[in-house]
Coordinates of C-alpha atoms and ligand atoms in Angstrom, one line a residue:
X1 CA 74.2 101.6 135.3
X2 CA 74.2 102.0 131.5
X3 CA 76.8 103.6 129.9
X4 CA 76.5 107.2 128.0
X5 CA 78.1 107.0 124.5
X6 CA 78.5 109.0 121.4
X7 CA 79.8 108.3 118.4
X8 CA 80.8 111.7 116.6
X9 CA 80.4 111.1 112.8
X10 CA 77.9 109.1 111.1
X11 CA 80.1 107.8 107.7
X12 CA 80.5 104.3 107.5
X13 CA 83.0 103.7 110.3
X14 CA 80.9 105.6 112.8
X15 CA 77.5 103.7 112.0
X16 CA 78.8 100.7 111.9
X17 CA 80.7 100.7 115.0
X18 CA 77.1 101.9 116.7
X19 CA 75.0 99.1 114.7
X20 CA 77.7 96.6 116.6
X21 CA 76.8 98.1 119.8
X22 CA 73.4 98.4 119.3
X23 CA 73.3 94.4 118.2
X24 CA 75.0 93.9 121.7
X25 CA 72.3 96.0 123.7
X26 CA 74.5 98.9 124.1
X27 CA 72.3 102.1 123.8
X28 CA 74.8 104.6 121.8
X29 CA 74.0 107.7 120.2
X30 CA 75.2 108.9 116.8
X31 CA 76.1 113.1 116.7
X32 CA 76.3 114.0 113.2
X33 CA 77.1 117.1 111.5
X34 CA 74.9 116.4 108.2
X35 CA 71.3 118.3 108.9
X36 CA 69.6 114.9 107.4
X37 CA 71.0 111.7 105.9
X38 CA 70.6 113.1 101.9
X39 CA 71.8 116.5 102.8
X40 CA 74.6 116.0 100.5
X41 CA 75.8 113.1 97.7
X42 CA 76.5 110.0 99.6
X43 CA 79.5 109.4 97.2
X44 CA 80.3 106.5 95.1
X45 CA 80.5 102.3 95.7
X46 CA 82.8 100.8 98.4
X47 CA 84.0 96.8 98.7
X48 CA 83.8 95.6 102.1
X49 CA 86.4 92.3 102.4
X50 CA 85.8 89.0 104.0
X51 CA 87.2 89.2 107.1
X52 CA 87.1 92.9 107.6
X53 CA 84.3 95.5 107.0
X54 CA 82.4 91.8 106.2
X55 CA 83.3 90.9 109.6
X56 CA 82.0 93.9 111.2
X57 CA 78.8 93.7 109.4
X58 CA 78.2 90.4 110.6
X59 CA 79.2 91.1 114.4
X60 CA 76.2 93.9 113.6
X61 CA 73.8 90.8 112.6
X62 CA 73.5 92.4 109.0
X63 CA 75.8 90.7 107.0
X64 CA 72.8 88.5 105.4
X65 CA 71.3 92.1 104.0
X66 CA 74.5 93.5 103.1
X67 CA 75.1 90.6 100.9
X68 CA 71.2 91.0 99.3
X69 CA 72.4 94.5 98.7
X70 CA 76.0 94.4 97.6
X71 CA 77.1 93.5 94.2
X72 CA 79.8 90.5 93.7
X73 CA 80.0 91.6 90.0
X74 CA 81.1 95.0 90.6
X75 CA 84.9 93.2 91.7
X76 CA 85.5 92.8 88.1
X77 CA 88.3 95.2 87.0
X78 CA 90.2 96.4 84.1
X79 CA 93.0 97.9 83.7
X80 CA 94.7 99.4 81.1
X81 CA 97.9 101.4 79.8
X82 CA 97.5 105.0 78.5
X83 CA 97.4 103.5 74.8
X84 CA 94.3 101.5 75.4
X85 CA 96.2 98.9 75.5
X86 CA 94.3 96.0 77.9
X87 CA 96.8 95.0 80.6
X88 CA 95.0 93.2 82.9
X89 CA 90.9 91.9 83.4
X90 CA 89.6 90.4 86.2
X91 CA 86.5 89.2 85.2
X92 CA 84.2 88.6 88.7
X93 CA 82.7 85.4 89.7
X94 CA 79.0 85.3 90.6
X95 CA 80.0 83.1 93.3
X96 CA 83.0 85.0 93.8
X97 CA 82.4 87.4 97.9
X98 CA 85.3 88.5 98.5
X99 CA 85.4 92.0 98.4
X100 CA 81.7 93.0 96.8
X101 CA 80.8 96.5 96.1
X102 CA 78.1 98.8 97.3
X103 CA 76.9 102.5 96.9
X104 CA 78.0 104.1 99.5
X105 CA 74.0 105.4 100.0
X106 CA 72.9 101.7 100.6
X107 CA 75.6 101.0 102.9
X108 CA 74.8 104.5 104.8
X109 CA 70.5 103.3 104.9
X110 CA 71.2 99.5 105.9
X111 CA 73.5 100.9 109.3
X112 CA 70.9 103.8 110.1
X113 CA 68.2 101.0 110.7
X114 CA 67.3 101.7 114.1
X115 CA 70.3 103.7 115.2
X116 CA 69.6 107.0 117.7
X117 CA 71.3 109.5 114.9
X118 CA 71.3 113.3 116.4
X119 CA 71.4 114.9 112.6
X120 CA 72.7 118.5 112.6
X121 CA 74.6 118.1 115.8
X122 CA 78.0 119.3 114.5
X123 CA 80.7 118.8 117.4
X124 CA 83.0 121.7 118.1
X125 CA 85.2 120.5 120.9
X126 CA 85.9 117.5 123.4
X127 CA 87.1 118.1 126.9
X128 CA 88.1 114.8 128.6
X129 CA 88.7 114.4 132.3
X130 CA 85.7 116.6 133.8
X131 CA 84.0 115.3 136.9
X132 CA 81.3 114.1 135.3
X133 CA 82.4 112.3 132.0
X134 CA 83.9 113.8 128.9
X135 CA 82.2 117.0 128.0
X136 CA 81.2 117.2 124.2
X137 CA 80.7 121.1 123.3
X138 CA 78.3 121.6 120.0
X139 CA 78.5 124.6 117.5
X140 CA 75.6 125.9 118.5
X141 CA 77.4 125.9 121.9
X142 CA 75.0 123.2 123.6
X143 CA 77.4 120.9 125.8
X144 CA 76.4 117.7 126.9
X145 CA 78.5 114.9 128.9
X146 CA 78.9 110.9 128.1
X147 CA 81.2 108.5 130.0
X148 CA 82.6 107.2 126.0
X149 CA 83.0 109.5 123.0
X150 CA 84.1 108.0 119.8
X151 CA 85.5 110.4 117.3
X152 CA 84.5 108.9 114.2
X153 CA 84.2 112.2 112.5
X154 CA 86.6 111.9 109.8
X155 CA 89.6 113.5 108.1
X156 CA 89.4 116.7 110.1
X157 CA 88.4 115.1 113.2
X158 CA 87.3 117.4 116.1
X159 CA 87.5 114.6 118.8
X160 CA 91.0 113.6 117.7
X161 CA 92.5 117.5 119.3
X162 CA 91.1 115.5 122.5
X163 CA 93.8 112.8 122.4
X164 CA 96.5 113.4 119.5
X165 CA 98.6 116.3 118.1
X166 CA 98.0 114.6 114.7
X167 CA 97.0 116.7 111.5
X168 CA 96.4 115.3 108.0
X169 CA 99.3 116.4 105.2
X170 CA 98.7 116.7 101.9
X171 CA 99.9 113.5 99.6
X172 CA 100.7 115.3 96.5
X173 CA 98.1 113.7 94.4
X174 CA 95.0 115.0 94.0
X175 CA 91.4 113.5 92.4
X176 CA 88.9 115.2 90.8
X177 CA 85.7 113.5 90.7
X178 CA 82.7 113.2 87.9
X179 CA 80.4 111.1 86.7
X180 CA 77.9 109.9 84.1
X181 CA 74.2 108.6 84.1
X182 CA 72.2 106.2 82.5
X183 CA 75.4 105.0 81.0
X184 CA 74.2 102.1 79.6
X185 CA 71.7 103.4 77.3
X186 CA 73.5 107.2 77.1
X187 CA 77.3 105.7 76.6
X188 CA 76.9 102.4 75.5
X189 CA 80.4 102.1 74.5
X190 CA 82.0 103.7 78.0
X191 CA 79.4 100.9 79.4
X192 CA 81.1 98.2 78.1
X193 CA 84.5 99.4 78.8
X194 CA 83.6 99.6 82.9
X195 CA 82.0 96.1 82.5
X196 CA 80.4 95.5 85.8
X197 CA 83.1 96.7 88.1
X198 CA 85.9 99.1 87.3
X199 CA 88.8 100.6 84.7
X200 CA 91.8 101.8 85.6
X201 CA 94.3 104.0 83.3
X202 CA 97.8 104.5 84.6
X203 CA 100.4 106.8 83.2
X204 CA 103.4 108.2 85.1
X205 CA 102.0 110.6 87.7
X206 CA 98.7 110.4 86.5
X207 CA 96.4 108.3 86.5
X208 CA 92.2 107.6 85.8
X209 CA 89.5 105.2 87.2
X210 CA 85.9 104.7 86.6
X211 CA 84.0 102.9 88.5
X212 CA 80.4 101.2 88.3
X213 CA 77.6 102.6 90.5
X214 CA 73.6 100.7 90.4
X215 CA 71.9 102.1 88.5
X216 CA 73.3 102.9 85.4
X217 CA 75.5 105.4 87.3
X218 CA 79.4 105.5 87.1
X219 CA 81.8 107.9 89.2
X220 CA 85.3 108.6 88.1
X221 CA 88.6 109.8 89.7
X222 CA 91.0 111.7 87.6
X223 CA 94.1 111.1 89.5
X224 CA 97.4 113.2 89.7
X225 CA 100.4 114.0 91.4
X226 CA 100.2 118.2 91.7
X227 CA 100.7 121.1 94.2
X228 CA 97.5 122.1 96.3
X229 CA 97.4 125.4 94.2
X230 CA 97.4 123.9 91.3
X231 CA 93.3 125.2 90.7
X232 CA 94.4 128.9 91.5
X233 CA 92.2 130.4 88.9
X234 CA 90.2 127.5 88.1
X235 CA 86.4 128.4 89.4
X236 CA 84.8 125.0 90.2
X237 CA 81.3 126.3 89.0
X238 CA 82.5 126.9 85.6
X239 CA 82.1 122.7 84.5
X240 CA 83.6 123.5 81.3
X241 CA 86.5 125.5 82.3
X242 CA 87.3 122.3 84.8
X243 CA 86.6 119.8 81.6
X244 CA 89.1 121.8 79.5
X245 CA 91.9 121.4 82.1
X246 CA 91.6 117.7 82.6
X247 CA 91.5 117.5 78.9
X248 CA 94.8 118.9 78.4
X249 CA 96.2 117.3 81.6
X250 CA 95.1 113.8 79.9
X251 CA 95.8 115.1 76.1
X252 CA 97.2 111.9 74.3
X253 CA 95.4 109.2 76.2
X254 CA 93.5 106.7 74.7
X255 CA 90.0 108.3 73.5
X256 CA 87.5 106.4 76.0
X257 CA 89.5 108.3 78.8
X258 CA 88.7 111.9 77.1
X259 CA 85.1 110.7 76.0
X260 CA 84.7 110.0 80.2
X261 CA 86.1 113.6 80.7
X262 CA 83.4 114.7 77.8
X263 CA 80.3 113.7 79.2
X264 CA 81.2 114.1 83.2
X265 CA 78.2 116.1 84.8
X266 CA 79.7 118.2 87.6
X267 CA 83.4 117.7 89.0
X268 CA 84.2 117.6 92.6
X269 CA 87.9 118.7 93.7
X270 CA 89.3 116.2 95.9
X271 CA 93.0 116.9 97.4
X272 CA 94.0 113.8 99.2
X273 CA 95.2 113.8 103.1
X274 CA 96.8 111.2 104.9
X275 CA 98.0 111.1 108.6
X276 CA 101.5 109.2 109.8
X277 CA 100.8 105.7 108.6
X278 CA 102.3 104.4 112.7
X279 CA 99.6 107.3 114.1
X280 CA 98.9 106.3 117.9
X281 CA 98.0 108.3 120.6
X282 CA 98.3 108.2 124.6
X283 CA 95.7 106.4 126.4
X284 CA 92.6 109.3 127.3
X285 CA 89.8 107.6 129.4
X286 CA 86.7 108.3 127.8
X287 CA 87.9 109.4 124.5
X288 CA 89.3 107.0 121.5
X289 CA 88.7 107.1 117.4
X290 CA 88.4 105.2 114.9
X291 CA 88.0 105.1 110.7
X292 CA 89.3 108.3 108.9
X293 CA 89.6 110.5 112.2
X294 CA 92.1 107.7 113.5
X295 CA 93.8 106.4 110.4
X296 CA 93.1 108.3 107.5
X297 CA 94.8 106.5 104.0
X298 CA 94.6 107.7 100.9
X299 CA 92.1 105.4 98.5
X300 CA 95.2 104.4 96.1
X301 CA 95.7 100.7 97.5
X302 CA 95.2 99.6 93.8
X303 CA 97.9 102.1 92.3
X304 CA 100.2 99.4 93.9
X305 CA 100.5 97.4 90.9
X306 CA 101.4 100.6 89.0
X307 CA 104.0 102.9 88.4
X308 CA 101.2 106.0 88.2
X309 CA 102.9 107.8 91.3
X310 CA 106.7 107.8 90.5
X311 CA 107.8 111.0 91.3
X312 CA 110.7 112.7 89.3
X313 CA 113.5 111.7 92.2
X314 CA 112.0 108.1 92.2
X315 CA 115.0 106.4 93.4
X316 CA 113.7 103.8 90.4
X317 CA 113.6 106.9 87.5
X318 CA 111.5 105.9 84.1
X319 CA 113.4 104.5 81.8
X320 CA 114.7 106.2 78.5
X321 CA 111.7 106.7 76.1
X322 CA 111.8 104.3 72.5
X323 CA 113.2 106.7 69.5
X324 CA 110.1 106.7 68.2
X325 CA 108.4 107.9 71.3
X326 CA 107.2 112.0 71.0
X327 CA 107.5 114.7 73.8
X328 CA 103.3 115.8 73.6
X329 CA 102.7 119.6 72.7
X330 CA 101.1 120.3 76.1
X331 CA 104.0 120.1 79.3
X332 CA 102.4 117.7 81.9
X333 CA 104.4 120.2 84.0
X334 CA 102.3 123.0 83.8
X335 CA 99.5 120.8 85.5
X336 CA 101.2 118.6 87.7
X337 CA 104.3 120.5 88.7
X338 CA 106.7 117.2 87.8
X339 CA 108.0 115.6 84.7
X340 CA 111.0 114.5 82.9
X341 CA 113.8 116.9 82.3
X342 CA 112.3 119.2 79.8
X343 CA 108.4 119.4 80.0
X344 CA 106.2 117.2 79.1
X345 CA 106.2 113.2 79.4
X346 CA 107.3 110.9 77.4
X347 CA 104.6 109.0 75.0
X348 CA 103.9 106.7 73.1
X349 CA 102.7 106.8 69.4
X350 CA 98.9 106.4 70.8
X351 CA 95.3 106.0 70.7
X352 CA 94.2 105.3 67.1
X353 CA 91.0 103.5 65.6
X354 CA 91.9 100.5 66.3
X355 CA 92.4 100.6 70.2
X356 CA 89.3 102.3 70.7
X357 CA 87.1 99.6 68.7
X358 CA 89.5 96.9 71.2
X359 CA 87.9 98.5 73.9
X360 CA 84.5 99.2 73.1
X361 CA 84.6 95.2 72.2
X362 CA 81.9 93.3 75.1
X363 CA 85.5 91.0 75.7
X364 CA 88.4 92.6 75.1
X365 CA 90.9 89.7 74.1
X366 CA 94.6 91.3 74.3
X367 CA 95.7 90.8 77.5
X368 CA 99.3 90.4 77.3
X369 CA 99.6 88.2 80.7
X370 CA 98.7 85.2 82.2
X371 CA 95.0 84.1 82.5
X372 CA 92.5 86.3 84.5
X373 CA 91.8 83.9 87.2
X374 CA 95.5 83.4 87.7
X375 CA 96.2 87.3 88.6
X376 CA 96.5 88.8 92.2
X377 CA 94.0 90.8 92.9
X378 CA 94.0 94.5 93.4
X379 CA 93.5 95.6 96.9
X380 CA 91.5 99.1 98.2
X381 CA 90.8 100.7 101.6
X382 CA 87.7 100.7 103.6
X383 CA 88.5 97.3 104.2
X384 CA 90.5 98.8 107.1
X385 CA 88.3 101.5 107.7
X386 CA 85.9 99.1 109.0
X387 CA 88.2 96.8 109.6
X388 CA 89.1 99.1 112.4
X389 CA 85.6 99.9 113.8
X390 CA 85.9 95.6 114.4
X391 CA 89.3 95.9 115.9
X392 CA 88.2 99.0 118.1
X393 CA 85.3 97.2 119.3
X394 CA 87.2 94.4 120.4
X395 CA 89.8 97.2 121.9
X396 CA 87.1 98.4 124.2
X397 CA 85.6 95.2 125.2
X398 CA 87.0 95.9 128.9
X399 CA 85.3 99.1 129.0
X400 CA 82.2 97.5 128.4
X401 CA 82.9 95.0 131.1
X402 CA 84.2 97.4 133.4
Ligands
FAD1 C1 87.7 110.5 96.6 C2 87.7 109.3 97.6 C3 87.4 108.1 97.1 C4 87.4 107.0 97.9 N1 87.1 105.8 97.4 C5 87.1 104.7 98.2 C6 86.8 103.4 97.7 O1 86.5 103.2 96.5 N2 86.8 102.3 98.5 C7 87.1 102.5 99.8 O2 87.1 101.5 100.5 N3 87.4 103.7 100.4 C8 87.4 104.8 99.6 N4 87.7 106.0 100.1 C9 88.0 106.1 101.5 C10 86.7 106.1 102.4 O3 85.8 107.1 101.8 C11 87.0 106.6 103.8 O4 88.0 105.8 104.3 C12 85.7 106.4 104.7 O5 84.7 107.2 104.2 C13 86.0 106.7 106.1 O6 84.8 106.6 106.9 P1 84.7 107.4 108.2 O7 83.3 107.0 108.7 O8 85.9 107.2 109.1 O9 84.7 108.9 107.8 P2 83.8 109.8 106.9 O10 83.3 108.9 105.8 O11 84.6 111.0 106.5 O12 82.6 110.2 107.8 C14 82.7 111.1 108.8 C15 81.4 111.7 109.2 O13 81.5 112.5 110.3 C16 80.8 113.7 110.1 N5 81.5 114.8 110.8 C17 82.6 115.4 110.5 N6 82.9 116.3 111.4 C18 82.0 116.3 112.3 C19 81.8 117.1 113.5 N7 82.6 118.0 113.9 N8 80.7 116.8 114.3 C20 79.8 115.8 113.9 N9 80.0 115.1 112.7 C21 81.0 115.3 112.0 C22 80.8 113.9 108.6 O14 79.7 114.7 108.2 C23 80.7 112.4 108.1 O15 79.3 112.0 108.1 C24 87.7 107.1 99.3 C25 88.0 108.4 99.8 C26 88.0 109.5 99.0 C27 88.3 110.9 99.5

């Protein structure tokens, strides 16, 4: 007799664990919250890494299309000190597949394919071990029973109450997301400076990305260490009230950074969550997760190579500012809630003409280190998020041979 399954959640860890199954004949149904697949913004680009979300794609037989779709160029990166200053560039190789990027939209349309996805089906509750299966209870208060539920349903995961204790805490570090269209032709300068893939900014608790979309489209993170209040009185609707407070948050930084703030479109508060790195949970029969809703990470893997999150106890404190360094006019503290004794961080003398025509250059040419090709590469996170609908798939084999 066939099995009943449902995955709960239809992001990319959910779909792509069902396209597996589906390649392998199992008949799985997707229950997802969303009324329709466009009911909101898919989000920005992901890289899926050889040997991990690549791997899963190609157990679900659609690695060939994912690698018609995905965009090699897009692992170039940049990244650069709060000056301007160009510290590292990692130009990509056409030949180069890695870890390509893709929207986040293609990636969501290439799994639905033929999937059974149940839009608008928003899960409430999970009750394992009734006599029939495990019982999945809906919003609307429908309940329906399935011998395998996958909670793939994210950060604030309703399956995971089934099997773990577990709730998401609050890093300390917030984003806050916006982006700009038709770059190219609208911002040709801001174009240049993203390149095909990505720039990253760091400062000391702070830090900025932009990142390269299709279609002329670019998303970026502002990226700092704060308390979850730290938008009491900030209304979200009002764009330019949010603009103005990133502006002074980022006052001093090199002008490309502010011109990004300038022409952002909308702005999207995102605090970020993690659960226990170890996070395991008791064997339930019937119930098991995966992706966010089993392992959920914050999207920082490439602040590895910087010092952006030191906090002010850092066990390795900054060093003592040059003499001719300036305390800026606006306190980081107010914003971020940490800083060096005193207020405000430390800076340099900064962003002047010349740094910004260095930038806007089609190559910039002052790296201070060794040659592109010989740098390590920075690494990022869905790799495992996928990774994990792979290594959950193999977890379950015996089920499915049961
Ligand atoms: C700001 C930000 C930027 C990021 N950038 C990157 C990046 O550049 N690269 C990268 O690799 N990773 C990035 N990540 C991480 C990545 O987005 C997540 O790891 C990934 O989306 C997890 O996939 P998932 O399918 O497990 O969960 P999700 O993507 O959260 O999908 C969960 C799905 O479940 C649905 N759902 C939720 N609750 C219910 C319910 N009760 N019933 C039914 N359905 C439900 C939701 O609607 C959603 O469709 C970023 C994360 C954030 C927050």
């Amino acid at each position: 007799m066939r099995q009943r399954i449902a995955v709960v959640g239809g992001g990319p860890a959910g779909l792509t664990f069902a396209r597996v199954l589906h390649h392998h004949d199992h008949p799985v149904t997707v229950l997802e919250r969303d009324p329709a697949p466009d009911a909101r913004p898919p989000g920005g680009t992901l890289d899926l890494h050889e040997g991990m979300g690549q791997l899963a794609l190609a157990k679900a037989g659609l690695l060939a299309e994912f690698q018609a779709l995905s965009r090699p160029e897009g692992q170039a990166m940049r990244i650069l000190d709060v000056d301007g200053t160009v510290l590292r560039d990692w130009p990509a190789r056409p030949d180069d597949r890695a870890h390509p990027e893709i929207d986040r939209g293609q990636l969501r349309d290439l799994l639905l394919g033929p999937l059974d996805v149940q839009w608008g089906r928003g899960v409430a509750e999970v009750v394992p071990g009734t006599g029939d299966g495990v019982l999945v209870r809906f919003a609307d208060g429908r309940e329906e029973t399935f011998d395998l539920v996958v909670g793939a349903d994210g950060a604030w995961s309703r399956v995971r109450r089934a099997v773990s204790p577990a709730t998401p805490h609050y890093t300390g570090i917030t984003l806050v997301e916006t982006s700009l269209d038709d770059v190219d032709t609208r911002h040709p300068g801001l174009a240049r400076l993203v390149g095909d893939g990505s720039v990253a900014v760091y400062g000391v608790n702070r830090a900025f990305v932009a990142q390269r979309n299709s279609g002329g489209h670019v998303k970026v993170y502002a990226q700092f260490r704060a308390p979850l209040d730290w938008h009491a009185g900030l209304d979200w609707a009002d764009a330019e009230a949010v603009r103005s407070s990133l502006l002074t948050l980022y006052d001093g930084w090199t002008a490309p950074v502010l011109d990004f703030l300038h022409h952002g479109t909308a702005f999207v508060h995102r605090p970020l969550y993690v659960l226990p790195v170890a996070h395991t949970w008791a064997h339930v029969p019937g119930v098991t997760l995966l992706g966010d809703a089993a392992h959920l990470m914050p999207p920082l893997g490439w602040a590895r190579t910087s010092r952006c999150w030191e906090a002010p106890n850092s066990p390795r404190p900054s060093p003592p500012p040059p003499a001719s360094w300036t305390r800026p006019s606006v306190p980081s503290r107010n914003a971020c809630g940490h800083g060096p004794p005193g207020g405000g961080r430390w800076r340099r003398p900064v962003w002047n003409a010349s740094s910004a025509r260095t930038l806007a250059r089609p190559s910039p040419s002052s790296t201070r280190f060794s040659r592109p090709d010989q740098q390590p590469r920075p690494s990022k996170t869905l790799q495992r998020v996928i990774g994990l609908a792979y290594s959950s798939v193999c977890t379950m084999r015996p089920f499915f041979h049961a």
